[in-house]
PDB file of C-alpha atoms and ligand atoms in Angstrom:
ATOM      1  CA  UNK D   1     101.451  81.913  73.361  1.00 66.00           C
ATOM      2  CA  UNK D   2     103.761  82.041  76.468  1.00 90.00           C
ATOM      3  CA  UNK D   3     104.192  78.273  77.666  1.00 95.00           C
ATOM      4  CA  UNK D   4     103.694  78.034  81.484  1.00 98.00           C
ATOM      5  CA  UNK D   5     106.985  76.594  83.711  1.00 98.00           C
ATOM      6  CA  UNK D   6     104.993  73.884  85.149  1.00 98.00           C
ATOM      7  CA  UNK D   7     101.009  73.347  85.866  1.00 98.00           C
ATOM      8  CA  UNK D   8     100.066  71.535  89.099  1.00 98.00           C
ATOM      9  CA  UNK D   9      96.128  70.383  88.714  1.00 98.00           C
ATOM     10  CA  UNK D  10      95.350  72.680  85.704  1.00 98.00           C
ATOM     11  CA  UNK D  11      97.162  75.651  87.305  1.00 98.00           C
ATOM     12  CA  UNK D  12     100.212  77.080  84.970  1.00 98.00           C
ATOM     13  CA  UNK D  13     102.673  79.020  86.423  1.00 98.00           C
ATOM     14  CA  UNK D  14     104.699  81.006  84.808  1.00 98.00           C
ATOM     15  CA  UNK D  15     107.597  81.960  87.078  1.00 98.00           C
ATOM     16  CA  UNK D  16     109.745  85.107  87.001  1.00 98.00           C
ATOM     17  CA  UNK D  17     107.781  85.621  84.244  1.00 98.00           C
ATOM     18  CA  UNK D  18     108.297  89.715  85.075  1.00 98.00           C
ATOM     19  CA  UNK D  19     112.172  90.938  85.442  1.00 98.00           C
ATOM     20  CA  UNK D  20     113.042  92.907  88.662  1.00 98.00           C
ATOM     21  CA  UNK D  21     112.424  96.408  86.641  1.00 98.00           C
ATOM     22  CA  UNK D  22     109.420  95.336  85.950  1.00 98.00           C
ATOM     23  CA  UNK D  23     108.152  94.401  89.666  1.00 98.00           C
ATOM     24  CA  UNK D  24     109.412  97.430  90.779  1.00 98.00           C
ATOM     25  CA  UNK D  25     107.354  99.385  88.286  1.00 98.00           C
ATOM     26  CA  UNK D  26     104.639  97.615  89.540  1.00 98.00           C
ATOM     27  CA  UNK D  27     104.767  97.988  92.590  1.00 98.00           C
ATOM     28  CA  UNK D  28     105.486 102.028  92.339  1.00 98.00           C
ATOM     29  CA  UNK D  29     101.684 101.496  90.164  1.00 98.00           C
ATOM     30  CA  UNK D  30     100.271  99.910  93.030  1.00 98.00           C
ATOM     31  CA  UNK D  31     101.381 102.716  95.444  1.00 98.00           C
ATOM     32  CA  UNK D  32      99.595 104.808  93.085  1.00 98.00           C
ATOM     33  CA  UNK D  33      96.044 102.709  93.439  1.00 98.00           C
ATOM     34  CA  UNK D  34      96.999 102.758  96.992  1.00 98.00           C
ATOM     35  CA  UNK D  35      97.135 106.013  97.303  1.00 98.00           C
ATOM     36  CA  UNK D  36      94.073 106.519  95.334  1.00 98.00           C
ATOM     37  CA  UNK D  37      92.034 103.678  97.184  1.00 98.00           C
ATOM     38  CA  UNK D  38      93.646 102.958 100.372  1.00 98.00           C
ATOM     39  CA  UNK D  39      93.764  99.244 101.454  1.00 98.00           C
ATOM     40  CA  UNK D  40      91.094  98.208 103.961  1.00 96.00           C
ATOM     41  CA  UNK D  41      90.873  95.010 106.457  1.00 93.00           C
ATOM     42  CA  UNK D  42      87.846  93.046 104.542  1.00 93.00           C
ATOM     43  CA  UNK D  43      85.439  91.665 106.987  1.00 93.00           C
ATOM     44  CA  UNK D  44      83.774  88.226 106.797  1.00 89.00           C
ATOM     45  CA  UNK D  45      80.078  87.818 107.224  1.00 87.00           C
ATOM     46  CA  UNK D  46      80.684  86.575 110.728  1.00 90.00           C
ATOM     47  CA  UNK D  47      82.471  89.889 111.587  1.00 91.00           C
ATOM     48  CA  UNK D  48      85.917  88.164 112.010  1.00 92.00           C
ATOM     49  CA  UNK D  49      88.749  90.517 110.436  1.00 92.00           C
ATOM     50  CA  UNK D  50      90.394  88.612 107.696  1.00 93.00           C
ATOM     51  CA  UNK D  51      94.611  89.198 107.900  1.00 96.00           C
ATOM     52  CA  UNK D  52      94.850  90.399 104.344  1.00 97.00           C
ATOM     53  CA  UNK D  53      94.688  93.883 103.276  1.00 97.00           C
ATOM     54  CA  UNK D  54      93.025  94.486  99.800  1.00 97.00           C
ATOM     55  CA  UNK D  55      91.801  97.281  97.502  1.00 98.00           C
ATOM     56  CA  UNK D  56      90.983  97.252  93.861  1.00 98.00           C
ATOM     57  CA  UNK D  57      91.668  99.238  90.664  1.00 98.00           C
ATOM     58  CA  UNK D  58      89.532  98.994  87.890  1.00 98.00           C
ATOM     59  CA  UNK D  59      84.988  99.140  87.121  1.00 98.00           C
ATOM     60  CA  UNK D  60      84.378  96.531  89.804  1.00 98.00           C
ATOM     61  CA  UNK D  61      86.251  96.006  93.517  1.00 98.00           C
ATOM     62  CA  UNK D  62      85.627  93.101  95.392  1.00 96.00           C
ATOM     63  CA  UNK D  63      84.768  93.782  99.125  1.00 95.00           C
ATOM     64  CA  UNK D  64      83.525  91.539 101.959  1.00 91.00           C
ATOM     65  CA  UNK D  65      81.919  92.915 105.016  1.00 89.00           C
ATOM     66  CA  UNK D  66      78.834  91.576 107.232  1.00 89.00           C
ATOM     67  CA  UNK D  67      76.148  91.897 104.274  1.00 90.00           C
ATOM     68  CA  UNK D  68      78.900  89.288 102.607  1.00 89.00           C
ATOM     69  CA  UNK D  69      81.065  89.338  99.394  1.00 90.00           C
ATOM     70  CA  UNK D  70      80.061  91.148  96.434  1.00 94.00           C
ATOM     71  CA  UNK D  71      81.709  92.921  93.991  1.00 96.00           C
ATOM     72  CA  UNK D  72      81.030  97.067  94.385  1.00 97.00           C
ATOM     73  CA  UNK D  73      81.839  99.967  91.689  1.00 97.00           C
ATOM     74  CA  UNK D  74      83.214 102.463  94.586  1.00 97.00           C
ATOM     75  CA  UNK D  75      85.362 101.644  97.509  1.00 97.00           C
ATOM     76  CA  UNK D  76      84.432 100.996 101.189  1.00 95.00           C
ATOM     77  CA  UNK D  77      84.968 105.040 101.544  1.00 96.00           C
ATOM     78  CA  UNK D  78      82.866 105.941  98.716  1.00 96.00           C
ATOM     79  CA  UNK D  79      85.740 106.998  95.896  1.00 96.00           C
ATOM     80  CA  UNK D  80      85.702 104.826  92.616  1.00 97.00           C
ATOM     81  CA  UNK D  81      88.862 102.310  91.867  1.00 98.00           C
ATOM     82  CA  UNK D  82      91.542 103.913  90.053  1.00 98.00           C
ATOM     83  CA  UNK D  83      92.066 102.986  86.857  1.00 98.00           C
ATOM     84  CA  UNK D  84      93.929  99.439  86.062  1.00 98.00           C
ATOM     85  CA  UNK D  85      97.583 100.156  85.422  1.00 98.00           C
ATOM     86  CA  UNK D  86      98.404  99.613  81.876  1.00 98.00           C
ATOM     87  CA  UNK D  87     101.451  97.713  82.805  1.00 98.00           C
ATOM     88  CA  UNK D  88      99.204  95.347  84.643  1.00 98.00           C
ATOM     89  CA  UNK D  89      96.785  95.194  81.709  1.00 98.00           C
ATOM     90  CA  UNK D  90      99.959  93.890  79.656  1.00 98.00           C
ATOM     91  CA  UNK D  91     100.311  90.964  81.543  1.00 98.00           C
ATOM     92  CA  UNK D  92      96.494  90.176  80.893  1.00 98.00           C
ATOM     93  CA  UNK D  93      97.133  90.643  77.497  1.00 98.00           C
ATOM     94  CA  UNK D  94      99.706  88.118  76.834  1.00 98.00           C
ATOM     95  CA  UNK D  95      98.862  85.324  79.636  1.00 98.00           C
ATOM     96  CA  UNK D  96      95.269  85.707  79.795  1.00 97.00           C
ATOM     97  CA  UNK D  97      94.322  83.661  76.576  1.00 96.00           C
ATOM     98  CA  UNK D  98      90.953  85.771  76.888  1.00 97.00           C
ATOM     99  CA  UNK D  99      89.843  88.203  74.670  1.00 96.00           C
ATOM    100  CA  UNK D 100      87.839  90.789  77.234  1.00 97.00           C
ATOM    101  CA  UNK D 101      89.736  93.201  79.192  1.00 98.00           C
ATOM    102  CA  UNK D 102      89.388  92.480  83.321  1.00 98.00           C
ATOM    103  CA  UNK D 103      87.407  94.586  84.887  1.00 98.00           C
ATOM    104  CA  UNK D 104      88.936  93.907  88.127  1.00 98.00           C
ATOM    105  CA  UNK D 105      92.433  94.440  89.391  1.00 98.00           C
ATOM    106  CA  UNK D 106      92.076  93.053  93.388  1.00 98.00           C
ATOM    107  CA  UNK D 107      95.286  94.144  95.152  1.00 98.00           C
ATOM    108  CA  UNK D 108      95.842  91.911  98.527  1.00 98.00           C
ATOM    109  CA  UNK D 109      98.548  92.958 100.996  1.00 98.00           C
ATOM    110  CA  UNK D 110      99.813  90.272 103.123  1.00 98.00           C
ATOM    111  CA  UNK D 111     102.013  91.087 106.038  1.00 98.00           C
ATOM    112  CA  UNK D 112     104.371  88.720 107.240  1.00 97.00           C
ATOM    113  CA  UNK D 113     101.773  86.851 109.551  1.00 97.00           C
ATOM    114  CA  UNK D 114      98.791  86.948 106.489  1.00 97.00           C
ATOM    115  CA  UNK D 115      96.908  83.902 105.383  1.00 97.00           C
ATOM    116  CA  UNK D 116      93.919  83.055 102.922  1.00 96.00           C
ATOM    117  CA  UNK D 117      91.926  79.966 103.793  1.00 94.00           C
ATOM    118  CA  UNK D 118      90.600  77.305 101.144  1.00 96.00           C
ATOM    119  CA  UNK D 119      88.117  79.298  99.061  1.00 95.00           C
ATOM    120  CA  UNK D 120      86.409  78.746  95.658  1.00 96.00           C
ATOM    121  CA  UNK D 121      86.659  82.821  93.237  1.00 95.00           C
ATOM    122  CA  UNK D 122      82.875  81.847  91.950  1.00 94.00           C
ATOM    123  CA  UNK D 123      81.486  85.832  92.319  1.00 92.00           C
ATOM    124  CA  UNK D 124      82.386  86.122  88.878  1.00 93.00           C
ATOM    125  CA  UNK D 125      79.144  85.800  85.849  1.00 92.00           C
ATOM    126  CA  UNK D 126      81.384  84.342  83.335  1.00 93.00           C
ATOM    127  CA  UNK D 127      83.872  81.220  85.031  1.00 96.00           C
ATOM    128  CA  UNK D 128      84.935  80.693  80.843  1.00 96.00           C
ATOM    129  CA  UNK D 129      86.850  83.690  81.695  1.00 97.00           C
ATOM    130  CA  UNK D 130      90.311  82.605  83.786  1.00 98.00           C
ATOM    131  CA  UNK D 131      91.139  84.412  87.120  1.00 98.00           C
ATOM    132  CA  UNK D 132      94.946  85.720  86.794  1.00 98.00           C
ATOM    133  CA  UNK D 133      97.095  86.273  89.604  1.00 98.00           C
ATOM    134  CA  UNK D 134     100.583  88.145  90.127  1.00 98.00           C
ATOM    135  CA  UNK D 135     103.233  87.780  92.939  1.00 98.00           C
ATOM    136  CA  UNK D 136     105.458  90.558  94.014  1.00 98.00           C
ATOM    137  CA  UNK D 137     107.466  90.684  97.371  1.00 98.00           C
ATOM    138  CA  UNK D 138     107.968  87.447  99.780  1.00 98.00           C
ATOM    139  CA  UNK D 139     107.077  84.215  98.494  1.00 98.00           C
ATOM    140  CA  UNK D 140     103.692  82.753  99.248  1.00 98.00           C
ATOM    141  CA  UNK D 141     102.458  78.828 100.006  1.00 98.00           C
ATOM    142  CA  UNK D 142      99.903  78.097  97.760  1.00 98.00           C
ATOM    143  CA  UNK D 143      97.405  75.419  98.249  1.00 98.00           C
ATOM    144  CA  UNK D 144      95.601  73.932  95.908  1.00 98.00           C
ATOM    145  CA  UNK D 145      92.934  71.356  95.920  1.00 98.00           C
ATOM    146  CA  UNK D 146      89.562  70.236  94.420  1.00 98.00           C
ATOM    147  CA  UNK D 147      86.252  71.222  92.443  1.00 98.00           C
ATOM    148  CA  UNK D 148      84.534  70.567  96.075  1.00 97.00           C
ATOM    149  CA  UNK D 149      85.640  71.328  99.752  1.00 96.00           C
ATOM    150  CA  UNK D 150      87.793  68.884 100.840  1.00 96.00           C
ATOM    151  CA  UNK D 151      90.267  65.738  99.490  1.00 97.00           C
ATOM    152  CA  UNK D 152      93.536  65.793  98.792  1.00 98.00           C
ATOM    153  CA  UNK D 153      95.672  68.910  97.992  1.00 98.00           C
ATOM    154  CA  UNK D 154      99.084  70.429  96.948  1.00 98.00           C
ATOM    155  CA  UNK D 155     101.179  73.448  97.568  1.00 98.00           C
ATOM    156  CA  UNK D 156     103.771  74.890  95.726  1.00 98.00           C
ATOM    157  CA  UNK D 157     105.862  78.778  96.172  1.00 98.00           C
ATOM    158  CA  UNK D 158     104.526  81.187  94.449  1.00 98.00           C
ATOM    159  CA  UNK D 159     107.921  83.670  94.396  1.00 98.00           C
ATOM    160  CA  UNK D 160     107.828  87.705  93.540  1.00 98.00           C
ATOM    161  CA  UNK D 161     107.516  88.239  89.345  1.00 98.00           C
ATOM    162  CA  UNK D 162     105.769  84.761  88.932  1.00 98.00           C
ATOM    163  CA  UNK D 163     102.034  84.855  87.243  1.00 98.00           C
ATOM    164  CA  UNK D 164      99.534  82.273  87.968  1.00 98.00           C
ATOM    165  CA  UNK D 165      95.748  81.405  86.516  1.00 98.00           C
ATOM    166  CA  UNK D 166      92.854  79.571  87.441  1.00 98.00           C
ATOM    167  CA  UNK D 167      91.767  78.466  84.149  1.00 98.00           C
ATOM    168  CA  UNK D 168      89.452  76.260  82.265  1.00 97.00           C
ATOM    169  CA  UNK D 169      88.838  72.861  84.029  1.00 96.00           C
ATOM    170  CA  UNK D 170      91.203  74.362  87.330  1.00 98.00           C
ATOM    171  CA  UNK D 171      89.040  77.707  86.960  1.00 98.00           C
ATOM    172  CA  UNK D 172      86.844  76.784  90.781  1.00 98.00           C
ATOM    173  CA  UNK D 173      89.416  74.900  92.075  1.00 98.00           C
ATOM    174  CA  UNK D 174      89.271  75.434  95.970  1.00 98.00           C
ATOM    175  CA  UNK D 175      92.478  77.562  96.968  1.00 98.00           C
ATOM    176  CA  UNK D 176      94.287  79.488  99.487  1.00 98.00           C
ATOM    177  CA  UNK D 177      97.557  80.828 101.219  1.00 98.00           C
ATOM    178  CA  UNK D 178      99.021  79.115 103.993  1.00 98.00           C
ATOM    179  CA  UNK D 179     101.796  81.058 104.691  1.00 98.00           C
ATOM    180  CA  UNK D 180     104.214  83.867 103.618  1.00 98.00           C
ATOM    181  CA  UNK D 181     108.460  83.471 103.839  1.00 98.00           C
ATOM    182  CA  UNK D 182     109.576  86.350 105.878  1.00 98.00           C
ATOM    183  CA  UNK D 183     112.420  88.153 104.433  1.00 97.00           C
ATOM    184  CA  UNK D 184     112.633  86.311 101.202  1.00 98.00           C
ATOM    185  CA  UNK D 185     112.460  89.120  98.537  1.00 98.00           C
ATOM    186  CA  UNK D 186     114.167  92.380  98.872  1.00 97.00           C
ATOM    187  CA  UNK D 187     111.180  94.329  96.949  1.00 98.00           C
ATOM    188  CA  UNK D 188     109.141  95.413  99.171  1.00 98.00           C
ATOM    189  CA  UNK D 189     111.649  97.891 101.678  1.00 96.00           C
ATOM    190  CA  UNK D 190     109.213  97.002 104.408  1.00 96.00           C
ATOM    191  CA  UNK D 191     108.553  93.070 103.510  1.00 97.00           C
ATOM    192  CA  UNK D 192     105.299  91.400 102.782  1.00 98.00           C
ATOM    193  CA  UNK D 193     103.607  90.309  99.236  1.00 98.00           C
ATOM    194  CA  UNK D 194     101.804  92.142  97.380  1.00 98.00           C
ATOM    195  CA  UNK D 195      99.110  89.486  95.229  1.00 98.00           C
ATOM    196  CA  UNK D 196      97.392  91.206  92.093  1.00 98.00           C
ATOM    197  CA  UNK D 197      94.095  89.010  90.674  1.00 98.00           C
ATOM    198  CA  UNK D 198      92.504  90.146  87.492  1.00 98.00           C
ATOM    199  CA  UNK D 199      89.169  89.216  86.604  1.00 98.00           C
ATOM    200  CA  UNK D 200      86.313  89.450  84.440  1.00 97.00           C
ATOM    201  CA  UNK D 201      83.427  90.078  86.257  1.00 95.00           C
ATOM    202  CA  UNK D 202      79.836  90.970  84.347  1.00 94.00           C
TER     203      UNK D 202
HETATM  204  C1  LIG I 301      93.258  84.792  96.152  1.00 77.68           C
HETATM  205  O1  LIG I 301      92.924  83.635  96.131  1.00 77.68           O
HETATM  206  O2  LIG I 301      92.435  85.692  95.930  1.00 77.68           O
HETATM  207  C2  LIG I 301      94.663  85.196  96.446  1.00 77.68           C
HETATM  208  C3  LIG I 301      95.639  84.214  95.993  1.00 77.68           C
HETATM  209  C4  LIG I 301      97.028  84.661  96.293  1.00 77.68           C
HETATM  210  O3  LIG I 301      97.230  85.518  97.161  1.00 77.68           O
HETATM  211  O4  LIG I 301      97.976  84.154  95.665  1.00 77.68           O
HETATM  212 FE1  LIG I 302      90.956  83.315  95.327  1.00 77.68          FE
END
């Protein structure tokens, strides 16, 4: 087992836990899935545009558009998720604590100006299973808060090559993104973060 660098409400982090070669493997991976599955502005049930950019890899991609979130086996344009990259599938393998592949690779794009609101990840059959996440490019604001909407919450940086989990009693914690540091990682030529969740899904 690979000890988290601190926990903050249930939440381990493990930061830098992937070297710079290995980000930038990743992210030429991800250029392949984009390529593959090109990333699309999700759109709530309300119609609103949300600021993040996402596409998927793997059986199941999560989309949101006015019939609401779900969880669909081809993407927006009809082609099926590429495969999960087996690099990514590593860091499953060794942080995950679970003994099911994901089934779902969600690839978010956030430009300099991208946010996520408070939000529970409760489309998922199986919440036993934990919900992994992977930073690459600028660093991120992460809030984190309660079971229910509302009450008190914290934030920490989530910073490119750190790996984070909702798991066991944080698994529905409420969550979200308030901001993203401009300029603070050189990985991405043109800036942003790239976020990576796994999940099990059926
Ligand atoms: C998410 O909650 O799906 C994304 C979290 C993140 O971008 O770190
Ligand atoms: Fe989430």
């Amino acid at each position: 087992m690979t000890l988290p660098t601190f926990s903050v409400r249930g939440v381990p982090v493990w930061k830098a836990f992937l070297s710079p070669e290995q980000q930038s493997r990743l992210v030429l991976d991800l250029r392949e899935v984009v390529r593959q599955a090109p990333l699309f502005h999700p759109v709530t049930m309300r119609g609103k545009e949300m600021s993040v950019r996402m596409t998927s890899a793997g059986q199941y991609g999560w989309v949101s558009d006015r019939r609401g979130y779900r969880y669909e086996q081809v993407h927006p344009a009809g082609m099926e998720w590429p495969p999960i990259p087996d690099a990514v599938l590593e860091v499953w393998r060794t942080l995950s604590g679970y003994d099911r592949d994901p089934q779902s690779c969600l690839v978010n794009f956030y430009d300099a100006s991208a946010r996520m609101g408070l939000h529970q990840d409760r489309d998922e059959a199986d919440f036993s299973a934990p919900v992994l996440s992977i930073s690459l490019g600028d660093a991120a604001l992460f809030r984190v808060g309660n079971a229910e909407r509302g009450g008190s919450t914290e934030s920490f940086w989530l910073e490119s090559g750190d790996v984070m989990a909702l798991t066991g009693e944080s698994r529905l914690l409420f969550h979200g993104v308030d901001r993203i540091r401009a300029g603070s990682s050189s990985l991405l030529p043109k800036g942003g973060r790239i976020n990576v969740t796994l999940r099990v899904v059926t």
